[in-house]
Amino acid sequence: MEQAPATPETEKEKRRKWILLIAMLLSLAVLITSIVFLARIKGWVGGSESSSLLSIVDDDTAAPEDQKQTLSFIDDEHMVDERCAAELEALLAACRGAGFEPIVTAAYRSASEQRELFNTLADSYMEQGADAESARRMAQKKIPLPGHSEHQLGLAVDLADARGDAAEQSGLWDWLSSHAWEYGFILRYPEGKETVTGHGFEPEHYRFVGTSAAKQIRELDLSLEEYVSMFYSK
């Protein structure tokens, strides 16, 4: 069967389709380039932080037993992982510059210290009449089991204003929620994410994840669990 001879109309239609295809490919290339550029200027790619800074420790997942840490004193009593010590010092200095009197109320805590803290609370419930099993369950609602506290990582701190006034505490926590990410810290248990984190809102508890990850988590309004699941799950 002989092919119908090309007509000006069919040639025009072919050119139109080719032009449309080329335009679509160019648009796609521009879109991809724009996304990559946006990701770079926002710091969404190319982060240099180790994934070990993003370890999840919760009621179901214990802190790594073989984790090696180098700890640094942040004050006379509290220590943190040296990877976040300088950033924490800078964060506390910025807090003071904003008119607050920040103090660290909790930082690194060993498994044995966590066990002692947990058992003390459980014993207090038993002294109030609870049996051993009930006392343990009640204690677990307030204090993680030994090995299941973020404080064991040395990357988590609880912060408060030394003046102790409720308004001062609220002011400090509001400031931290707006600025802590600049120093690589995130509000670990934010309000509205309780079903994801498994924890109630804790305005005083901050976790170091590195500046790149902290920026992404803030801009995307994610919890650490959501961030790890989105960017690091296989």
CSV table of N, CA, C and O in Angstrom, one decimal, residues 9-69:
chain,number,residue,atom,x,y,z
A,9,GLU,N,-0.2,20.6,5.0
A,9,GLU,CA,-0.9,20.5,6.3
A,9,GLU,C,-0.2,19.5,7.2
A,9,GLU,O,-0.1,19.7,8.4
A,10,THR,N,0.1,18.3,6.6
A,10,THR,CA,0.7,17.2,7.5
A,10,THR,C,2.1,17.6,7.9
A,10,THR,O,2.6,17.4,9.1
A,11,GLU,N,2.9,18.3,7.1
A,11,GLU,CA,4.2,18.8,7.5
A,11,GLU,C,4.1,19.8,8.6
A,11,GLU,O,4.9,19.9,9.5
A,12,LYS,N,3.1,20.7,8.5
A,12,LYS,CA,2.9,21.7,9.5
A,12,LYS,C,2.5,21.1,10.8
A,12,LYS,O,3.0,21.5,11.9
A,13,GLU,N,1.7,20.0,10.8
A,13,GLU,CA,1.4,19.3,12.0
A,13,GLU,C,2.5,18.6,12.7
A,13,GLU,O,2.7,18.6,13.9
A,14,LYS,N,3.4,18.0,11.8
A,14,LYS,CA,4.6,17.4,12.4
A,14,LYS,C,5.5,18.4,13.1
A,14,LYS,O,6.1,18.2,14.2
A,15,ARG,N,5.7,19.6,12.4
A,15,ARG,CA,6.6,20.6,13.0
A,15,ARG,C,6.0,21.1,14.3
A,15,ARG,O,6.7,21.4,15.3
A,16,ARG,N,4.6,21.2,14.3
A,16,ARG,CA,4.0,21.7,15.6
A,16,ARG,C,4.2,20.7,16.7
A,16,ARG,O,4.5,21.1,17.8
A,17,LYS,N,4.1,19.4,16.4
A,17,LYS,CA,4.3,18.4,17.5
A,17,LYS,C,5.8,18.4,17.9
A,17,LYS,O,6.1,18.2,19.1
A,18,TRP,N,6.7,18.5,17.0
A,18,TRP,CA,8.2,18.6,17.4
A,18,TRP,C,8.4,19.8,18.3
A,18,TRP,O,9.2,19.7,19.3
A,19,ILE,N,7.9,20.9,17.9
A,19,ILE,CA,8.1,22.2,18.7
A,19,ILE,C,7.5,22.0,20.1
A,19,ILE,O,8.1,22.4,21.1
A,20,LEU,N,6.3,21.4,20.2
A,20,LEU,CA,5.6,21.1,21.4
A,20,LEU,C,6.5,20.2,22.3
A,20,LEU,O,6.7,20.4,23.5
A,21,LEU,N,7.1,19.1,21.7
A,21,LEU,CA,7.9,18.2,22.4
A,21,LEU,C,9.1,18.9,23.0
A,21,LEU,O,9.5,18.7,24.1
A,22,ILE,N,9.8,19.7,22.1
A,22,ILE,CA,11.0,20.4,22.5
A,22,ILE,C,10.7,21.4,23.7
A,22,ILE,O,11.4,21.5,24.6
A,23,ALA,N,9.6,22.0,23.5
A,23,ALA,CA,9.2,23.0,24.6
A,23,ALA,C,8.9,22.3,25.9
A,23,ALA,O,9.3,22.8,27.0
A,24,MET,N,8.3,21.1,25.9
A,24,MET,CA,8.0,20.3,27.1
A,24,MET,C,9.4,19.9,27.7
A,24,MET,O,9.5,19.9,28.9
A,25,LEU,N,10.3,19.4,26.9
A,25,LEU,CA,11.6,19.0,27.4
A,25,LEU,C,12.4,20.1,28.0
A,25,LEU,O,13.0,20.0,29.1
A,26,LEU,N,12.3,21.3,27.4
A,26,LEU,CA,13.0,22.5,28.0
A,26,LEU,C,12.4,22.9,29.3
A,26,LEU,O,13.1,23.2,30.2
A,27,SER,N,11.0,22.8,29.3
A,27,SER,CA,10.3,23.2,30.6
A,27,SER,C,10.7,22.2,31.7
A,27,SER,O,10.9,22.6,32.9
A,28,LEU,N,10.8,20.9,31.4
A,28,LEU,CA,11.2,19.9,32.4
A,28,LEU,C,12.6,20.2,32.9
A,28,LEU,O,12.9,20.1,34.1
A,29,ALA,N,13.5,20.5,31.9
A,29,ALA,CA,14.9,20.8,32.3
A,29,ALA,C,15.0,22.0,33.2
A,29,ALA,O,15.7,22.0,34.2
A,30,VAL,N,14.2,23.0,32.9
A,30,VAL,CA,14.2,24.3,33.7
A,30,VAL,C,13.6,23.9,35.1
A,30,VAL,O,14.2,24.4,36.1
A,31,LEU,N,12.6,23.1,35.2
A,31,LEU,CA,12.0,22.7,36.5
A,31,LEU,C,13.0,22.0,37.3
A,31,LEU,O,13.1,22.3,38.5
A,32,ILE,N,13.7,21.0,36.8
A,32,ILE,CA,14.7,20.2,37.5
A,32,ILE,C,15.8,21.1,38.0
A,32,ILE,O,16.2,21.0,39.2
A,33,THR,N,16.3,22.0,37.1
A,33,THR,CA,17.3,22.9,37.5
A,33,THR,C,16.9,23.8,38.7
A,33,THR,O,17.7,24.1,39.6
A,34,SER,N,15.7,24.3,38.6
A,34,SER,CA,15.1,25.2,39.6
A,34,SER,C,15.0,24.5,41.0
A,34,SER,O,15.4,25.0,42.0
A,35,ILE,N,14.6,23.2,40.9
A,35,ILE,CA,14.5,22.4,42.2
A,35,ILE,C,15.8,22.2,42.8
A,35,ILE,O,16.0,22.4,44.0
A,36,VAL,N,16.8,21.8,42.0
A,36,VAL,CA,18.1,21.6,42.5
A,36,VAL,C,18.7,22.9,43.1
A,36,VAL,O,19.3,22.9,44.2
A,37,PHE,N,18.5,24.0,42.4
A,37,PHE,CA,19.0,25.3,42.9
A,37,PHE,C,18.4,25.7,44.2
A,37,PHE,O,19.0,26.1,45.1
A,38,LEU,N,17.1,25.5,44.3
A,38,LEU,CA,16.3,25.9,45.5
A,38,LEU,C,16.8,25.0,46.6
A,38,LEU,O,17.0,25.5,47.7
A,39,ALA,N,17.0,23.7,46.4
A,39,ALA,CA,17.5,22.8,47.4
A,39,ALA,C,18.8,23.2,47.9
A,39,ALA,O,19.1,23.1,49.1
A,40,ARG,N,19.7,23.7,47.0
A,40,ARG,CA,21.0,24.0,47.4
A,40,ARG,C,21.0,25.3,48.3
A,40,ARG,O,21.7,25.4,49.3
A,41,ILE,N,20.3,26.3,47.8
A,41,ILE,CA,20.3,27.6,48.6
A,41,ILE,C,19.6,27.5,49.9
A,41,ILE,O,19.8,28.2,50.8
A,42,LYS,N,18.6,26.5,50.0
A,42,LYS,CA,17.9,26.3,51.3
A,42,LYS,C,18.7,25.3,52.1
A,42,LYS,O,18.3,25.0,53.3
A,43,GLY,N,19.7,24.7,51.6
A,43,GLY,CA,20.5,23.7,52.4
A,43,GLY,C,19.8,22.4,52.5
A,43,GLY,O,20.0,21.6,53.5
A,44,TRP,N,18.9,22.0,51.5
A,44,TRP,CA,18.2,20.7,51.6
A,44,TRP,C,19.0,19.6,51.0
A,44,TRP,O,18.6,18.4,51.1
A,45,VAL,N,20.1,19.8,50.4
A,45,VAL,CA,21.0,18.8,49.9
A,45,VAL,C,22.4,19.1,50.3
A,45,VAL,O,22.8,20.2,50.6
A,46,GLY,N,23.2,18.0,50.3
A,46,GLY,CA,24.6,18.2,50.5
A,46,GLY,C,25.0,18.5,52.0
A,46,GLY,O,26.1,19.0,52.3
A,47,GLY,N,24.1,18.1,52.9
A,47,GLY,CA,24.4,18.3,54.3
A,47,GLY,C,25.6,17.4,54.7
A,47,GLY,O,25.8,16.3,54.2
A,48,SER,N,26.5,17.9,55.6
A,48,SER,CA,27.7,17.2,56.0
A,48,SER,C,27.5,16.5,57.3
A,48,SER,O,28.5,15.8,57.7
A,49,GLU,N,26.4,16.6,58.0
A,49,GLU,CA,26.3,16.0,59.3
A,49,GLU,C,26.2,14.5,59.2
A,49,GLU,O,25.6,13.9,58.2
A,50,SER,N,26.8,13.8,60.2
A,50,SER,CA,26.7,12.4,60.2
A,50,SER,C,25.3,11.9,60.6
A,50,SER,O,24.6,12.5,61.4
A,51,SER,N,24.9,10.8,60.0
A,51,SER,CA,23.6,10.3,60.3
A,51,SER,C,23.5,9.8,61.7
A,51,SER,O,22.4,9.7,62.3
A,52,SER,N,24.7,9.6,62.4
A,52,SER,CA,24.6,9.3,63.8
A,52,SER,C,24.0,10.4,64.7
A,52,SER,O,23.6,10.1,65.8
A,53,LEU,N,24.0,11.6,64.2
A,53,LEU,CA,23.4,12.7,64.9
A,53,LEU,C,21.9,12.6,64.9
A,53,LEU,O,21.2,13.3,65.6
A,54,LEU,N,21.4,11.7,64.0
A,54,LEU,CA,19.9,11.6,63.8
A,54,LEU,C,19.3,10.3,64.5
A,54,LEU,O,18.2,9.9,64.2
A,55,SER,N,20.1,9.7,65.3
A,55,SER,CA,19.6,8.4,65.9
A,55,SER,C,18.3,8.6,66.7
A,55,SER,O,18.2,9.6,67.4
A,56,ILE,N,17.4,7.7,66.5
A,56,ILE,CA,16.1,7.8,67.2
A,56,ILE,C,16.2,6.9,68.4
A,56,ILE,O,16.6,5.7,68.3
A,57,VAL,N,16.0,7.4,69.6
A,57,VAL,CA,15.9,6.7,70.8
A,57,VAL,C,14.5,6.9,71.4
A,57,VAL,O,14.2,8.1,71.7
A,58,ASP,N,13.8,5.9,71.6
A,58,ASP,CA,12.4,6.0,72.2
A,58,ASP,C,12.1,4.8,73.0
A,58,ASP,O,13.0,4.0,73.3
A,59,ASP,N,10.8,4.6,73.3
A,59,ASP,CA,10.4,3.5,74.2
A,59,ASP,C,10.7,2.2,73.5
A,59,ASP,O,10.9,1.1,74.2
A,60,ASP,N,10.7,2.1,72.1
A,60,ASP,CA,10.9,0.9,71.4
A,60,ASP,C,12.3,0.7,70.9
A,60,ASP,O,12.8,-0.4,70.6
A,61,THR,N,13.1,1.8,70.9
A,61,THR,CA,14.5,1.7,70.3
A,61,THR,C,15.5,2.2,71.4
A,61,THR,O,15.4,3.4,71.8
A,62,ALA,N,16.4,1.4,71.8
A,62,ALA,CA,17.4,1.7,72.8
A,62,ALA,C,18.6,2.5,72.1
A,62,ALA,O,18.8,2.3,70.9
A,63,ALA,N,19.3,3.2,72.9
A,63,ALA,CA,20.5,3.8,72.4
A,63,ALA,C,21.5,2.8,72.1
A,63,ALA,O,21.6,1.7,72.7
A,64,PRO,N,22.3,3.0,71.0
A,64,PRO,CA,23.3,2.0,70.6
A,64,PRO,C,24.2,1.6,71.8
A,64,PRO,O,24.8,2.5,72.4
A,65,GLU,N,24.4,0.4,72.1
A,65,GLU,CA,25.2,-0.1,73.2
A,65,GLU,C,26.7,0.2,72.9
A,65,GLU,O,27.5,0.3,73.8
A,66,ASP,N,27.1,0.1,71.6
A,66,ASP,CA,28.5,0.2,71.3
A,66,ASP,C,28.9,1.7,70.9
A,66,ASP,O,30.0,1.9,70.4
A,67,GLN,N,28.0,2.6,71.2
A,67,GLN,CA,28.3,4.0,70.8
A,67,GLN,C,29.4,4.5,71.7
A,67,GLN,O,29.4,4.5,72.9
A,68,LYS,N,30.4,5.1,71.0
A,68,LYS,CA,31.6,5.7,71.7
A,68,LYS,C,31.4,7.2,71.7
A,68,LYS,O,31.1,7.8,70.6
A,69,GLN,N,31.5,7.8,72.8
A,69,GLN,CA,31.3,9.3,72.9
A,69,GLN,C,32.5,10.0,73.6
A,69,GLN,O,33.2,9.4,74.4
